[in-house]
Coordinates of C-alpha atoms in Angstrom, one line a residue:
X1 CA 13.4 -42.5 2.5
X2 CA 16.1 -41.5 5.4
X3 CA 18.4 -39.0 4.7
X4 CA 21.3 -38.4 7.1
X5 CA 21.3 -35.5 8.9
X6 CA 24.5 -34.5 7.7
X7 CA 23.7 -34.9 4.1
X8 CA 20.2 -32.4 4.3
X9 CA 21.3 -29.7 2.3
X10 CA 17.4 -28.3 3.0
X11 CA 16.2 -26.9 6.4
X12 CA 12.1 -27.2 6.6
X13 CA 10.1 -25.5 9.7
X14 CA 12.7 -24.7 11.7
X15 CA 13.9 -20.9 10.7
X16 CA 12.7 -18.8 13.2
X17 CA 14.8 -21.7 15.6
X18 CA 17.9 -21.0 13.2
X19 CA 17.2 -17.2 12.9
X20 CA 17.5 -17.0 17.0
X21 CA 20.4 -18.9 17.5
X22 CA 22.2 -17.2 14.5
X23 CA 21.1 -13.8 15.9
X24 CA 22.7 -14.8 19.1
X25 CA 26.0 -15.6 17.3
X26 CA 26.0 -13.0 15.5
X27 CA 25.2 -10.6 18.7
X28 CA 28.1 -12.6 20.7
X29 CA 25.4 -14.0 23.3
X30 CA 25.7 -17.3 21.4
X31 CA 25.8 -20.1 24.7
X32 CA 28.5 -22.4 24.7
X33 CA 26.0 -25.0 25.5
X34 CA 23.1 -25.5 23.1
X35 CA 20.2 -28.3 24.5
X36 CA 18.5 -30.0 21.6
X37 CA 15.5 -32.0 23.0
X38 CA 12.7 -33.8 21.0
X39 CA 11.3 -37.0 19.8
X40 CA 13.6 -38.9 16.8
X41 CA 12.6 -37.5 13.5
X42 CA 12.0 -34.2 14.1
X43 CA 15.0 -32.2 12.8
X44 CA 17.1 -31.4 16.0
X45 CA 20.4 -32.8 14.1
X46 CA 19.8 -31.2 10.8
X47 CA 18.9 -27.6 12.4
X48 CA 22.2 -28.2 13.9
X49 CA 24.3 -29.4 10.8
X50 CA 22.3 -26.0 9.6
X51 CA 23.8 -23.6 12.2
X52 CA 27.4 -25.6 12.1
X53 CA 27.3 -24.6 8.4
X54 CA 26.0 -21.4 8.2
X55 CA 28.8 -20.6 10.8
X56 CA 31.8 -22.3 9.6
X57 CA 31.1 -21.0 5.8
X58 CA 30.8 -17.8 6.3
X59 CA 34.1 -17.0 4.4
X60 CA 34.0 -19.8 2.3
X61 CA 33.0 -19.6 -1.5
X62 CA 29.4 -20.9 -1.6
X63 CA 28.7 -20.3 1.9
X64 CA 25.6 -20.9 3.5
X65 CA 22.0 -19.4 2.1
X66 CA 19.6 -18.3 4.8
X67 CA 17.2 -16.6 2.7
X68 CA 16.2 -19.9 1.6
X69 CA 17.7 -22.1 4.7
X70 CA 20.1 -24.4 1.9
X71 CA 23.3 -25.7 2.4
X72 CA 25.3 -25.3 -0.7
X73 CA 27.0 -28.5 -1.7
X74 CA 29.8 -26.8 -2.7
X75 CA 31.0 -25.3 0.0
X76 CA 34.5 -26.6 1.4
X77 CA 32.6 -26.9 5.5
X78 CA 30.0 -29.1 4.0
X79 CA 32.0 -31.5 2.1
X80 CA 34.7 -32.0 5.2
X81 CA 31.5 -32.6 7.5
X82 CA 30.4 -35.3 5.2
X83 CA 33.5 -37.6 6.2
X84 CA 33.6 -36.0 9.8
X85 CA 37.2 -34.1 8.9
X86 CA 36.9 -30.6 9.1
X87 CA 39.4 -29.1 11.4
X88 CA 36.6 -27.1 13.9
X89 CA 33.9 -30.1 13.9
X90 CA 33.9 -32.9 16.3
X91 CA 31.1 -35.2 16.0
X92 CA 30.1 -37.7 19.3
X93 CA 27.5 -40.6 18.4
X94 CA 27.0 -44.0 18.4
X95 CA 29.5 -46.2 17.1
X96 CA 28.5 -49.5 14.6
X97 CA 26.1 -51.8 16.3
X98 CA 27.3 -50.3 20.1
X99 CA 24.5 -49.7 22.1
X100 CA 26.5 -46.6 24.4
X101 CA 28.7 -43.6 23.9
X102 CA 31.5 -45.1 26.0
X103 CA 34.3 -43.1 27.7
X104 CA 37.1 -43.4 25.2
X105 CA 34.9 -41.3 23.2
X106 CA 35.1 -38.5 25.4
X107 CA 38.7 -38.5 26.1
X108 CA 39.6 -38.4 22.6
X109 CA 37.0 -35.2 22.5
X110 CA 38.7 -33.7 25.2
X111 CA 41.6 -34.3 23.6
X112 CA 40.5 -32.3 20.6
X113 CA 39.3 -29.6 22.6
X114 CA 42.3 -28.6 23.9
X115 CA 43.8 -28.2 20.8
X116 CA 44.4 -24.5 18.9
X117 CA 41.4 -24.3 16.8
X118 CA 41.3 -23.4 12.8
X119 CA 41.8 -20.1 11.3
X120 CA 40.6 -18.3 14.9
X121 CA 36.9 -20.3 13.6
X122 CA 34.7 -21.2 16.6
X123 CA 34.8 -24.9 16.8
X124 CA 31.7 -27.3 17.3
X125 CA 31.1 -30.8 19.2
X126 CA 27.8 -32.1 18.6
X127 CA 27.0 -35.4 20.6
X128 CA 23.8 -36.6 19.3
X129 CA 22.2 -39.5 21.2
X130 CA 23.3 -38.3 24.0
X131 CA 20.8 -40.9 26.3
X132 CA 23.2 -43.2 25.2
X133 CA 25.9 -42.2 27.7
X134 CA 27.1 -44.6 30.1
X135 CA 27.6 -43.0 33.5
X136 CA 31.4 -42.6 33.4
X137 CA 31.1 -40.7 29.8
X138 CA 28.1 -38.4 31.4
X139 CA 30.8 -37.3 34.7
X140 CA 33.5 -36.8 32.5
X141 CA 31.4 -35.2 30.1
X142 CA 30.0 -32.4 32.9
X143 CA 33.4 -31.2 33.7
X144 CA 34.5 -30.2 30.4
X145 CA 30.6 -29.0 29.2
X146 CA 30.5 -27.1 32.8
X147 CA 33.7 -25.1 31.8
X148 CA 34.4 -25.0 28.2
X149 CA 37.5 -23.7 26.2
X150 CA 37.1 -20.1 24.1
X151 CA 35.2 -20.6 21.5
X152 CA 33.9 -24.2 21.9
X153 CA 30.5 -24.6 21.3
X154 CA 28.6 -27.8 22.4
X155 CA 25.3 -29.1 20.6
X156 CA 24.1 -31.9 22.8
X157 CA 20.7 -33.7 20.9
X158 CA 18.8 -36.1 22.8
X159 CA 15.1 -36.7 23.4
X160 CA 14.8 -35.4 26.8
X161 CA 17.6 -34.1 28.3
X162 CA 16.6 -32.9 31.6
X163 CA 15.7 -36.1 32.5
X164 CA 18.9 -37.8 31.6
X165 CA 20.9 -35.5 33.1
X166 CA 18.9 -33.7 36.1
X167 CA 20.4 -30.3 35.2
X168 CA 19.3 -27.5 37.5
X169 CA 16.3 -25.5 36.8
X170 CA 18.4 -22.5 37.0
X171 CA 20.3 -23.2 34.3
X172 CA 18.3 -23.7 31.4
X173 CA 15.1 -22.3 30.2
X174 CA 11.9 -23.5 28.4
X175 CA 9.8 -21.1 26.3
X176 CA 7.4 -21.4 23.2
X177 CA 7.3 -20.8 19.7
X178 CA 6.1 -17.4 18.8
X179 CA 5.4 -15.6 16.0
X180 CA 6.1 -11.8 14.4
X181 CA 2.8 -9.8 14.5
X182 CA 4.1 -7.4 11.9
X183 CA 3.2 -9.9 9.6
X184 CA -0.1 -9.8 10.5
X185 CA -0.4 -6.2 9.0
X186 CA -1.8 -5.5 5.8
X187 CA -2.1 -2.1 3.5
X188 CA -5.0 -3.5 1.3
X189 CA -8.1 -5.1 2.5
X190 CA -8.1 -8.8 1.9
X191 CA -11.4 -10.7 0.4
X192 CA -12.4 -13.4 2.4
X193 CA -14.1 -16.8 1.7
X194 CA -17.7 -17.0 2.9
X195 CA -19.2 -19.8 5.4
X196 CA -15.3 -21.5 5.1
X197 CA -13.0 -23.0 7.4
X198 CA -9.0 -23.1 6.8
X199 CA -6.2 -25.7 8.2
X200 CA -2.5 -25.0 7.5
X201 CA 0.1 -27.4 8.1
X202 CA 1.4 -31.2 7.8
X203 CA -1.0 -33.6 7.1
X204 CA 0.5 -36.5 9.3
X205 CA -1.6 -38.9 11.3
X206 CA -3.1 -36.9 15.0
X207 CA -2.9 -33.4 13.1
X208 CA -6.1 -33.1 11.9
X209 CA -7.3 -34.1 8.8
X210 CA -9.3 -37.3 9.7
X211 CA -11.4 -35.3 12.0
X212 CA -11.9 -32.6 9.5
X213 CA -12.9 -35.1 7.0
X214 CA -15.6 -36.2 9.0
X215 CA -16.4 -32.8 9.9
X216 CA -17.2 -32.0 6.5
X217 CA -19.5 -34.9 5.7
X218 CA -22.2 -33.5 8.7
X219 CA -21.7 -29.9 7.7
X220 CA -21.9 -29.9 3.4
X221 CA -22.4 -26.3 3.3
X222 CA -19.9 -24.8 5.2
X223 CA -16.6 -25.4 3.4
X224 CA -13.2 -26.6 4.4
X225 CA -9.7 -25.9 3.0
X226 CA -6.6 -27.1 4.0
X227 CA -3.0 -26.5 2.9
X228 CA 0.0 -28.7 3.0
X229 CA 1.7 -31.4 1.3
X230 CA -0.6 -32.9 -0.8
X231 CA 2.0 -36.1 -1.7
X232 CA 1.8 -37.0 2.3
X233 CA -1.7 -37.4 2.2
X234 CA -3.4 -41.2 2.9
X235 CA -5.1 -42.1 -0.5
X236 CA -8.6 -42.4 1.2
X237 CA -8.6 -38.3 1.5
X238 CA -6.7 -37.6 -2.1
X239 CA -9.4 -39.8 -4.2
X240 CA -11.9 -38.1 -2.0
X241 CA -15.0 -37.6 -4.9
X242 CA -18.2 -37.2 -2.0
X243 CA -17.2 -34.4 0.3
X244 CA -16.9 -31.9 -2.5
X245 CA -16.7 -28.6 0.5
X246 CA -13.9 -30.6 1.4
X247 CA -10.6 -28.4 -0.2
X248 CA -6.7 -29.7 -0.2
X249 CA -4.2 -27.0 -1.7
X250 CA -0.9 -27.7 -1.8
X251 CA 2.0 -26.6 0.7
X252 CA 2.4 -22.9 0.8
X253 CA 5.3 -21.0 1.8
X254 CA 5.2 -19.3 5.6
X255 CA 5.4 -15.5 4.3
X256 CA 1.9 -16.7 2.2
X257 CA 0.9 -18.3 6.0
X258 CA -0.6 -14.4 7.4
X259 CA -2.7 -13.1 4.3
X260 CA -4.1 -16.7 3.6
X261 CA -5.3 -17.4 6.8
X262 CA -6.9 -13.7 6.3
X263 CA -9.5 -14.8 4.0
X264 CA -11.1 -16.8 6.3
X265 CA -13.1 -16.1 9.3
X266 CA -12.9 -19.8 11.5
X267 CA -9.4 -21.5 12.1
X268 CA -9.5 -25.8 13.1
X269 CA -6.5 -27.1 15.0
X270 CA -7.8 -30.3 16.1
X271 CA -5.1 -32.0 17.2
X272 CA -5.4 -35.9 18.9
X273 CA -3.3 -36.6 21.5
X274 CA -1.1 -38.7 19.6
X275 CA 0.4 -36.9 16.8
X276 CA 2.9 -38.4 14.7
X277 CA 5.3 -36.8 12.2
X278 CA 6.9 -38.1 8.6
X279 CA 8.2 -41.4 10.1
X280 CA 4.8 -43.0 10.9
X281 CA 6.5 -44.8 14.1
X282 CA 7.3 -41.6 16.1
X283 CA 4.7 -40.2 18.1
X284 CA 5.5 -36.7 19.4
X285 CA 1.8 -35.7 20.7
X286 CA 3.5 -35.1 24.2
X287 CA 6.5 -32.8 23.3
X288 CA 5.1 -30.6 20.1
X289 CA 4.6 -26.8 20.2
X290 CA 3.0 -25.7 17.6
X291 CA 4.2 -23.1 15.9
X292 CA 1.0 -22.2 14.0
X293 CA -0.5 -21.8 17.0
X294 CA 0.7 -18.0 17.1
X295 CA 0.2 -17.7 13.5
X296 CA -3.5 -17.9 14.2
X297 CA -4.0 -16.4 17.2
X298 CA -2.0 -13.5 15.8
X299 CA -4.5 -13.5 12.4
X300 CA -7.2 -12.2 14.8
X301 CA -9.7 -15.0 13.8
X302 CA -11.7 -17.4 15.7
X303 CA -9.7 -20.0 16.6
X304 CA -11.7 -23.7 17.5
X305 CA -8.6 -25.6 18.7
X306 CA -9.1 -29.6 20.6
X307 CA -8.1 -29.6 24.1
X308 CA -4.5 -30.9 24.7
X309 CA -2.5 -30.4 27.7
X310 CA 0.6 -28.9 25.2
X311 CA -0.9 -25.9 25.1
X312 CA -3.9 -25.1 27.6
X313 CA -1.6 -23.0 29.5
X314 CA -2.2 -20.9 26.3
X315 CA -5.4 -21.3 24.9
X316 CA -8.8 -20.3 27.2
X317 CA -11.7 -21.7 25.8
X318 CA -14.1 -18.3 25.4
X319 CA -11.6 -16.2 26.1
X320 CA -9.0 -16.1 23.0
X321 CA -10.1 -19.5 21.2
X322 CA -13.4 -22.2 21.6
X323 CA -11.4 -25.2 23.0
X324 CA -14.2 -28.5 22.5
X325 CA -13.5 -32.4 23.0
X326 CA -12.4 -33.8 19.9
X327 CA -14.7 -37.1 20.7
X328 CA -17.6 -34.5 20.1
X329 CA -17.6 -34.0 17.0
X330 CA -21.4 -32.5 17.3
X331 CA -20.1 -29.6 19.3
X332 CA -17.8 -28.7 16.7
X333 CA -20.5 -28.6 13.7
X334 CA -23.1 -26.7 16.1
X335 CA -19.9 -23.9 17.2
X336 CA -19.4 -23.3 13.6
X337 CA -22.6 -23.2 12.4
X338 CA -24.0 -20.6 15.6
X339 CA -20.3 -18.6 14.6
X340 CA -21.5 -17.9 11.2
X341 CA -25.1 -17.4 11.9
X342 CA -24.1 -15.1 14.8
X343 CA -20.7 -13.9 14.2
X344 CA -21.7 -10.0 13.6
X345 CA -23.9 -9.5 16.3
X346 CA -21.9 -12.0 18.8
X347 CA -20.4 -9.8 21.7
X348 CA -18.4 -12.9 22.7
X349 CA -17.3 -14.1 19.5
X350 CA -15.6 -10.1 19.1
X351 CA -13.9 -10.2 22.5
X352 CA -12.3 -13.5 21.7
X353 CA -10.7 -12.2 18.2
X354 CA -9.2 -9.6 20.3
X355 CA -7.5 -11.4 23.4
X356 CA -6.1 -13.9 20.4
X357 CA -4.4 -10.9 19.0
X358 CA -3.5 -9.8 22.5
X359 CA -2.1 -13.4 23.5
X360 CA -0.5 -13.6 20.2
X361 CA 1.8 -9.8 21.4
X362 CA 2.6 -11.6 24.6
X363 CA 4.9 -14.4 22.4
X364 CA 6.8 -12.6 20.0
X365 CA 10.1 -13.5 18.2
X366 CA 11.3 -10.5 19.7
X367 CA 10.3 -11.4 23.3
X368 CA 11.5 -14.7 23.4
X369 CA 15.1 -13.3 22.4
X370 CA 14.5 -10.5 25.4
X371 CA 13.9 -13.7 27.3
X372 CA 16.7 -15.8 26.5
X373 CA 19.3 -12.8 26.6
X374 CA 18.0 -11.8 30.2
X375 CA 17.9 -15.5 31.4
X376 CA 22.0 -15.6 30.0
X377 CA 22.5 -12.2 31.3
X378 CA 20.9 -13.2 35.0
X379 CA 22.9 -16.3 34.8
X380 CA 26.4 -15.0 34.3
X381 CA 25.1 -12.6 37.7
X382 CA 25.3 -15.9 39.9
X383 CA 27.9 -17.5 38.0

């Protein structure tokens, strides 16, 4: 079922992407231009309805909940945004059945742009399908992005930006997820799960779980748990009866993400190269970052991830992770099966737990907001 954007009261996956930009806001170092790029489906406009919200109710009654990422329905920003009236909200998209954002569209942004906003609020113009542009909207709309009022604030969503608009290099900037290592620290000991594997995350078509299902049928004694959303799983894996080492649990919550993935000594991210997300038409194998990746390389276990061009310039097979070819499926059961034979007298197998843990400090939350502030800090040097 489709929800509009608009209408998601619940923010999934994304809060470490809503903590940053919230930080920022909070800090003052918000940009005035926020780039949005990724395939349909993913959650680009609801993050942004989330942020809107959060920002626009923080003096409201029922204003926004971050502990738990949920718009409250009762909050006054909410219920103007739902008929696109509130005072500091100016929303750009497609129109009916038209297939481009034409120009009127823009002037009558301008227009509101250069009026007095609400209350001394920030205001927000979010242009989503933004690809849709014709080429007179995109000129006019550089002059006024380029150069925008106090306290404007543009969310531009499309599904690759760059290439639409050829920005310079210089004035945007490209990192990855990361993760918080203090997670990773624990004051008790925790009991692990003999000769097991573990697989966290969404159980959609090119993650994973086919492969691991056939995984498990040439190695019965080794077994294999995975976590995630049980009710998205195809019917031939929930009425599963033969692979009996083969394990689903039910979605966890990402503070229970560190100590579970403690209890086991070998991590599986074998991705395809197409990977697909909750609408089974869109395909996002060529633009995903994974942001469990971190997760396990900070858990300090041995990672056995498929090779994928998304993130080789991360993963080094012998060196923090065994990267194998997914169409071998017989060098995955003989790694894992020489890993637990040999995992306490392996030299190798103890270096590579350590460079994970040492990749994983090299992309912390923390770091990436040191990068971000430095990149806006260098660029209002040349500016």
């Amino acid at each position: 079922m489709y929800i509009k954007s608009s209408k998601n009261k619940k923010l999934y996956g994304m809060r470490h992407n809503f903590n940053q930009i919230i930080n920022l806001y909070n800090e003052e170092k918000m940009p005035n231009k926020i780039l949005l790029s990724g395939k349909k489906g993913v959650g680009k406009a609801t993050l942004a309805y989330h942020v809107i919200n959060h920002i626009l109710s923080t003096n409201e009654d029922h204003k926004y909940n971050q502990n738990d990422m949920i718009i409250n329905e009762n909050n006054r920003s909410y219920k103007l945004l739902q008929n696109n009236s509130h005072p500091n909200f100016h929303l750009i998209d497609l129109i009916d059945e038209k297939k481009i954002i034409d120009i009127a569209q823009i002037r009558e942004m301008i227009t509101y742009t250069n009026k007095s906003s609400f209350d001394n609020m920030p205001r927000f113009i979010l242009i989503d399908n933004i690809e849709n542009l014709n080429k007179n909207s995109v000129n006019a709309l550089l002059k006024i992005v380029e150069e925008p009022n106090e306290k404007t604030f543009f969310i531009l969503i499309h599904k690759n930006l760059n290439k639409h608009f050829k920005f310079d290099k210089k004035k945007f900037i490209i990192l990855d997820d990361a993760v918080d290592i203090e997670d990773f620290k624990f004051k008790k000991k925790i009991k692990k799960i003999k000769n097991s594997c573990v697989y966290t995350g969404s159980f959609y078509k090119g993650k994973g779980v086919e492969f691991i299902f056939e995984l498990s049928k040439i190695l019965p004694k080794i077994k294999f748990y995975l976590y995630g959303d049980i009710n998205t799983l195809d019917s031939r894996f929930k009425n599963n009866k033969q692979n009996k080492n083969l394990i689903f649990r039910n979605h966890i919550e990402y503070s229970q993400i560190p100590k579970t993935l403690a209890k086991f000594e070998i991590i599986l991210m074998p991705y395809s190269k197409k990977v697909y997300v909750k609408s089974k038409s869109i395909e996002v194998g060529q633009y995903m970052s994974p942001l469990k990746l971190f997760d396990y390389l900070a858990s300090g276990k041995i990672l056995i991830a498929s090779e994928h061009e998304n993130y080789k310039h991360i993963l080094i097979d012998k060196i923090n992770c065994f990267s194998l070819n997914l169409n071998k499926i017989d060098l995955w059961k003989e790694k894992i099966e020489d890993i637990f034979l040999n995992n306490n007298n392996n030299k190798l197998i103890k270096n590579i737990k350590s460079k994970a843990r040492a990749t994983a400090k090299k992309y912390t939350w923390k770091k990436r907001t040191t990068k971000i502030i430095n990149f806006i800090n260098e660029k209002k040097i040349y500016d």
